[in-house]
Amino acid sequence: MSFEDEKQKFLNMPLEEKRSYYKSGVTTVDQIPTWPEYWEKNKFNIPKTLENTEKVDKVIAKKISIWQGDITSLEIDAIVNAANSSLLGGGGVDGAIHRAAGPNLKKECATLGGCRVGEAKITGGYMLPAKYVIHTVGPQGEKPEKLRECYENSLTVAKENHLRTIAFPCISTGIYGYPQRPAAKVALSTVKKFLLENKDMDRVIFCLFLKTDKDIYEELLQKYFTLD
Ligand code: ADP
């Protein structure tokens, strides 16, 4: 079967049947607390931020989640892949996504003509719980404008495809060496701006693989998404 047929097969498959293909456990969006729920539960254990705080409407704050785990287990509309410009697979989160999606993901990626730094391109999710994968290529080292483009363009691609739930890994902060805290600031400020300007996204999940990233996001969410 061609990858196009496989892609449609998985996109149209009843959920129960699709779940039999997953390589890992599955987490659904309603199992992931929103930021206000997370804050209510954990506020006495999270160190207070020393940053200036920016209040947001609760409607916006409820569209954000932080979640520690493997992005390949999320059963949502799209997961973002921190890919390299060949789009042919690599290490880190890219390798994990390709392993879980199966070989057809690489076949589809091979037709896309690569991806420039900051760009984003969409493929099917195949055997992943996520329907789609949005591939973006982060900068190597601390280049805020390029990292901002990764988040913006990934969200724009999601919007163009009418996708309403999306998860990001910490793009560029692994093999590509972007320092974690400045990268988290770019991620949070860019996503916040997008959510304020676009009402049709239901949930943006920051998938934090490392405890150090979880600590950074817990602190910085207080800055960008302060609740009343
Ligand atoms: P980059 O080349 O953009 O730096 P990496 O894959 O090396 O990409 O790292 C990006 C982030 O993804 C790091 O925080 C890393 O810990 C995290 N990561 C690695 N594997 C997974 C996974 N299975 N799910 C979610 N995040 C992951």
Short mmCIF file of C-alpha atoms and ligand atoms in Angstrom, two decimals:
data_model
loop_
_atom_site.label_atom_id
_atom_site.label_comp_id
_atom_site.label_asym_id
_atom_site.label_seq_id
_atom_site.Cartn_x
_atom_site.Cartn_y
_atom_site.Cartn_z
CA MET A 1 0.00 0.00 0.00
CA SER A 2 1.31 3.50 -0.81
CA PHE A 3 1.99 5.92 2.04
CA GLU A 4 -0.93 8.05 0.79
CA ASP A 5 -3.31 5.10 1.26
CA GLU A 6 -1.77 4.23 4.63
CA LYS A 7 -2.13 7.84 5.74
CA GLN A 8 -5.82 7.91 4.88
CA LYS A 9 -6.34 4.45 6.38
CA PHE A 10 -5.09 5.64 9.78
CA LEU A 11 -6.90 8.98 9.56
CA ASN A 12 -10.23 7.26 8.85
CA MET A 13 -9.82 4.27 11.21
CA PRO A 14 -12.21 3.90 14.17
CA LEU A 15 -10.40 4.85 17.40
CA GLU A 16 -10.64 1.41 19.02
CA GLU A 17 -8.97 -0.23 16.02
CA LYS A 18 -6.34 2.50 15.76
CA ARG A 19 -5.40 2.04 19.40
CA SER A 20 -4.30 -1.53 18.67
CA TYR A 21 -1.42 -0.09 16.58
CA TYR A 22 0.06 2.18 19.25
CA LYS A 23 3.54 1.26 20.43
CA SER A 24 3.26 2.98 23.80
CA GLY A 25 0.57 4.00 26.27
CA VAL A 26 -1.94 6.65 25.34
CA THR A 27 -2.82 9.97 26.94
CA THR A 28 -5.91 11.91 25.85
CA VAL A 29 -6.38 15.65 26.13
CA ASP A 30 -8.99 15.38 28.90
CA GLN A 31 -6.41 13.53 31.04
CA ILE A 32 -4.10 16.54 30.91
CA PRO A 33 -4.94 19.34 33.34
CA THR A 34 -5.23 22.87 32.01
CA TRP A 35 -2.82 25.45 33.45
CA PRO A 36 -5.40 26.84 35.97
CA GLU A 37 -6.17 23.28 37.17
CA TYR A 38 -2.46 22.46 37.40
CA TRP A 39 -1.75 25.67 39.31
CA GLU A 40 -4.60 25.09 41.78
CA LYS A 41 -3.27 21.62 42.55
CA ASN A 42 0.45 22.45 42.74
CA LYS A 43 0.72 26.13 43.72
CA PHE A 44 2.14 25.44 47.17
CA ASN A 45 4.97 23.35 45.68
CA ILE A 46 5.93 25.64 42.79
CA PRO A 47 8.54 28.32 43.56
CA LYS A 48 7.15 31.81 42.87
CA THR A 49 8.53 33.56 39.82
CA LEU A 50 10.65 36.67 40.28
CA GLU A 51 9.68 37.91 36.79
CA ASN A 52 7.15 40.66 36.11
CA THR A 53 3.83 38.94 35.66
CA GLU A 54 1.32 39.46 32.82
CA LYS A 55 -2.34 38.72 33.56
CA VAL A 56 -4.37 36.79 31.02
CA ASP A 57 -8.04 36.04 30.66
CA LYS A 58 -8.89 32.61 32.11
CA VAL A 59 -10.26 31.55 28.70
CA ILE A 60 -6.71 31.83 27.33
CA ALA A 61 -5.02 30.28 30.40
CA LYS A 62 -7.31 27.22 30.06
CA LYS A 63 -5.94 26.58 26.58
CA ILE A 64 -2.44 25.93 27.93
CA SER A 65 -1.05 22.79 29.55
CA ILE A 66 2.30 21.55 30.70
CA TRP A 67 2.74 17.82 30.74
CA GLN A 68 5.77 15.69 31.49
CA GLY A 69 6.07 12.59 29.33
CA ASP A 70 6.69 11.09 25.91
CA ILE A 71 5.10 13.13 23.12
CA THR A 72 4.50 9.96 21.07
CA SER A 73 1.80 8.86 23.52
CA LEU A 74 -0.47 11.89 23.00
CA GLU A 75 -3.77 11.15 21.28
CA ILE A 76 -4.43 14.66 19.97
CA ASP A 77 -4.74 16.41 16.61
CA ALA A 78 -1.03 17.13 16.08
CA ILE A 79 2.35 16.71 17.71
CA VAL A 80 5.24 18.89 16.64
CA ASN A 81 8.52 17.25 15.69
CA ALA A 82 11.85 18.99 16.32
CA ALA A 83 13.24 17.69 13.04
CA ASN A 84 16.39 18.38 11.05
CA SER A 85 16.31 19.99 7.61
CA SER A 86 16.44 16.69 5.72
CA LEU A 87 13.17 15.59 7.40
CA LEU A 88 14.48 12.04 7.09
CA GLY A 89 14.65 11.30 10.80
CA GLY A 90 17.34 11.78 13.43
CA GLY A 91 17.94 11.39 17.15
CA GLY A 92 16.06 12.69 20.18
CA VAL A 93 12.37 13.38 19.80
CA ASP A 94 12.61 13.02 16.00
CA GLY A 95 13.82 9.42 16.33
CA ALA A 96 11.10 8.63 18.87
CA ILE A 97 8.37 10.02 16.57
CA HIS A 98 9.61 8.11 13.52
CA ARG A 99 9.87 4.84 15.49
CA ALA A 100 6.35 5.17 16.83
CA ALA A 101 4.78 6.30 13.53
CA GLY A 102 6.35 3.49 11.49
CA PRO A 103 8.17 3.57 8.11
CA ASN A 104 5.44 5.37 6.14
CA LEU A 105 6.21 8.62 7.96
CA LYS A 106 9.70 8.67 6.46
CA LYS A 107 8.26 7.87 3.01
CA GLU A 108 5.95 10.87 3.21
CA CYS A 109 8.71 13.11 4.64
CA ALA A 110 10.94 12.16 1.71
CA THR A 111 8.43 13.79 -0.68
CA LEU A 112 8.50 17.18 1.07
CA GLY A 113 11.84 18.47 -0.22
CA GLY A 114 13.30 19.11 3.22
CA CYS A 115 12.48 21.98 5.55
CA ARG A 116 14.35 25.22 6.26
CA VAL A 117 15.10 26.47 9.78
CA GLY A 118 11.94 28.08 11.17
CA GLU A 119 9.62 26.51 8.56
CA ALA A 120 6.91 23.92 9.38
CA LYS A 121 5.48 21.10 7.25
CA ILE A 122 2.66 18.64 8.01
CA THR A 123 2.39 14.88 7.48
CA GLY A 124 0.10 12.12 8.67
CA GLY A 125 0.67 10.50 12.05
CA TYR A 126 0.30 6.90 10.83
CA MET A 127 0.63 4.54 13.83
CA LEU A 128 1.02 7.41 16.29
CA PRO A 129 -1.91 8.30 18.54
CA ALA A 130 -1.68 11.85 17.10
CA LYS A 131 -3.51 12.35 13.79
CA TYR A 132 -0.80 14.54 12.29
CA VAL A 133 2.86 15.43 12.78
CA ILE A 134 3.99 19.00 12.16
CA HIS A 135 7.70 19.01 11.45
CA THR A 136 9.72 22.11 12.18
CA VAL A 137 13.45 22.71 12.18
CA GLY A 138 14.83 24.66 15.11
CA PRO A 139 17.93 26.83 15.06
CA GLN A 140 21.26 25.53 16.32
CA GLY A 141 22.17 27.70 19.30
CA GLU A 142 20.35 30.73 20.69
CA LYS A 143 18.59 32.44 17.75
CA PRO A 144 15.29 33.78 19.14
CA GLU A 145 13.79 34.98 15.84
CA LYS A 146 14.25 31.58 14.21
CA LEU A 147 12.85 29.74 17.24
CA ARG A 148 9.86 32.11 17.28
CA GLU A 149 9.21 31.25 13.60
CA CYS A 150 9.16 27.52 14.49
CA TYR A 151 6.34 28.02 17.00
CA GLU A 152 4.45 30.54 14.84
CA ASN A 153 4.65 28.51 11.64
CA SER A 154 3.71 25.25 13.40
CA LEU A 155 0.61 26.92 14.87
CA THR A 156 -0.27 28.47 11.52
CA VAL A 157 -0.01 25.08 9.78
CA ALA A 158 -2.23 23.59 12.51
CA LYS A 159 -4.77 26.37 12.02
CA GLU A 160 -4.77 25.99 8.21
CA ASN A 161 -5.58 22.30 8.72
CA HIS A 162 -8.35 23.03 11.25
CA LEU A 163 -6.47 21.27 14.05
CA ARG A 164 -7.45 22.29 17.57
CA THR A 165 -5.11 20.38 19.91
CA ILE A 166 -1.33 20.48 19.50
CA ALA A 167 1.73 19.53 21.58
CA PHE A 168 5.23 20.96 21.34
CA PRO A 169 8.49 19.43 22.54
CA CYS A 170 11.18 21.89 23.74
CA ILE A 171 12.41 22.63 20.21
CA SER A 172 16.19 23.09 19.78
CA THR A 173 17.03 22.55 23.45
CA GLY A 174 18.45 19.05 23.03
CA ILE A 175 21.00 18.21 20.35
CA TYR A 176 20.69 21.76 18.87
CA GLY A 177 21.94 23.31 22.11
CA TYR A 178 19.54 26.26 22.65
CA PRO A 179 19.64 27.09 26.41
CA GLN A 180 16.43 25.85 28.05
CA ARG A 181 15.17 28.96 29.87
CA PRO A 182 15.54 31.46 26.99
CA ALA A 183 13.95 28.84 24.70
CA ALA A 184 10.99 28.46 27.07
CA LYS A 185 10.49 32.25 27.05
CA VAL A 186 10.30 32.29 23.25
CA ALA A 187 7.92 29.31 23.27
CA LEU A 188 5.56 30.80 25.84
CA SER A 189 5.48 34.35 24.49
CA THR A 190 4.90 33.16 20.91
CA VAL A 191 2.13 30.72 21.83
CA LYS A 192 0.46 33.35 24.02
CA LYS A 193 0.44 35.89 21.18
CA PHE A 194 -1.03 33.29 18.81
CA LEU A 195 -3.79 32.32 21.26
CA LEU A 196 -4.72 35.96 21.79
CA GLU A 197 -5.04 36.46 18.03
CA ASN A 198 -6.62 33.11 17.10
CA LYS A 199 -9.66 31.83 18.91
CA ASP A 200 -9.97 28.47 17.16
CA MET A 201 -7.21 26.56 19.01
CA ASP A 202 -8.50 24.55 22.01
CA ARG A 203 -5.29 23.37 23.68
CA VAL A 204 -1.55 23.87 23.34
CA ILE A 205 0.42 21.35 25.38
CA PHE A 206 4.05 21.92 26.24
CA CYS A 207 5.42 18.40 26.41
CA LEU A 208 8.31 18.47 28.84
CA PHE A 209 10.54 15.45 28.75
CA LEU A 210 13.04 16.64 31.34
CA LYS A 211 12.44 17.59 34.97
CA THR A 212 14.59 20.71 34.39
CA ASP A 213 12.17 21.88 31.67
CA LYS A 214 9.18 21.14 33.91
CA ASP A 215 10.68 23.37 36.62
CA ILE A 216 11.40 26.17 34.13
CA TYR A 217 7.88 26.08 32.62
CA GLU A 218 6.20 25.96 36.04
CA GLU A 219 8.05 29.13 36.93
CA LEU A 220 7.60 30.94 33.62
CA LEU A 221 3.90 30.12 33.19
CA GLN A 222 3.36 32.34 36.22
CA LYS A 223 4.91 35.18 34.23
CA TYR A 224 3.08 34.76 30.89
CA PHE A 225 -0.21 33.29 32.10
CA THR A 226 -0.86 34.88 35.50
CA LEU A 227 -4.34 34.11 36.74
CA ASP A 228 -6.56 36.58 38.56
P1 ADP B 1 16.75 19.46 18.87
O1 ADP B 1 17.64 18.84 17.84
O2 ADP B 1 15.74 20.41 18.28
O3 ADP B 1 17.52 20.04 20.01
P2 ADP B 1 16.09 17.07 20.49
O4 ADP B 1 15.20 15.95 20.07
O5 ADP B 1 17.54 16.78 20.67
O6 ADP B 1 15.84 18.24 19.39
O7 ADP B 1 15.53 17.73 21.84
C1 ADP B 1 14.40 18.52 21.91
C2 ADP B 1 13.67 18.23 23.21
O8 ADP B 1 12.91 17.05 23.07
C3 ADP B 1 14.58 18.00 24.43
O9 ADP B 1 14.00 18.68 25.54
C4 ADP B 1 14.48 16.49 24.65
O10 ADP B 1 14.66 16.16 26.03
C5 ADP B 1 13.05 16.25 24.23
N1 ADP B 1 12.65 14.88 23.92
C6 ADP B 1 13.42 13.81 23.59
N2 ADP B 1 12.63 12.73 23.38
C7 ADP B 1 11.35 13.12 23.60
C8 ADP B 1 10.08 12.47 23.57
N3 ADP B 1 9.96 11.18 23.26
N4 ADP B 1 8.97 13.21 23.87
C9 ADP B 1 9.07 14.52 24.18
N5 ADP B 1 10.22 15.19 24.22
C10 ADP B 1 11.35 14.49 23.94
#
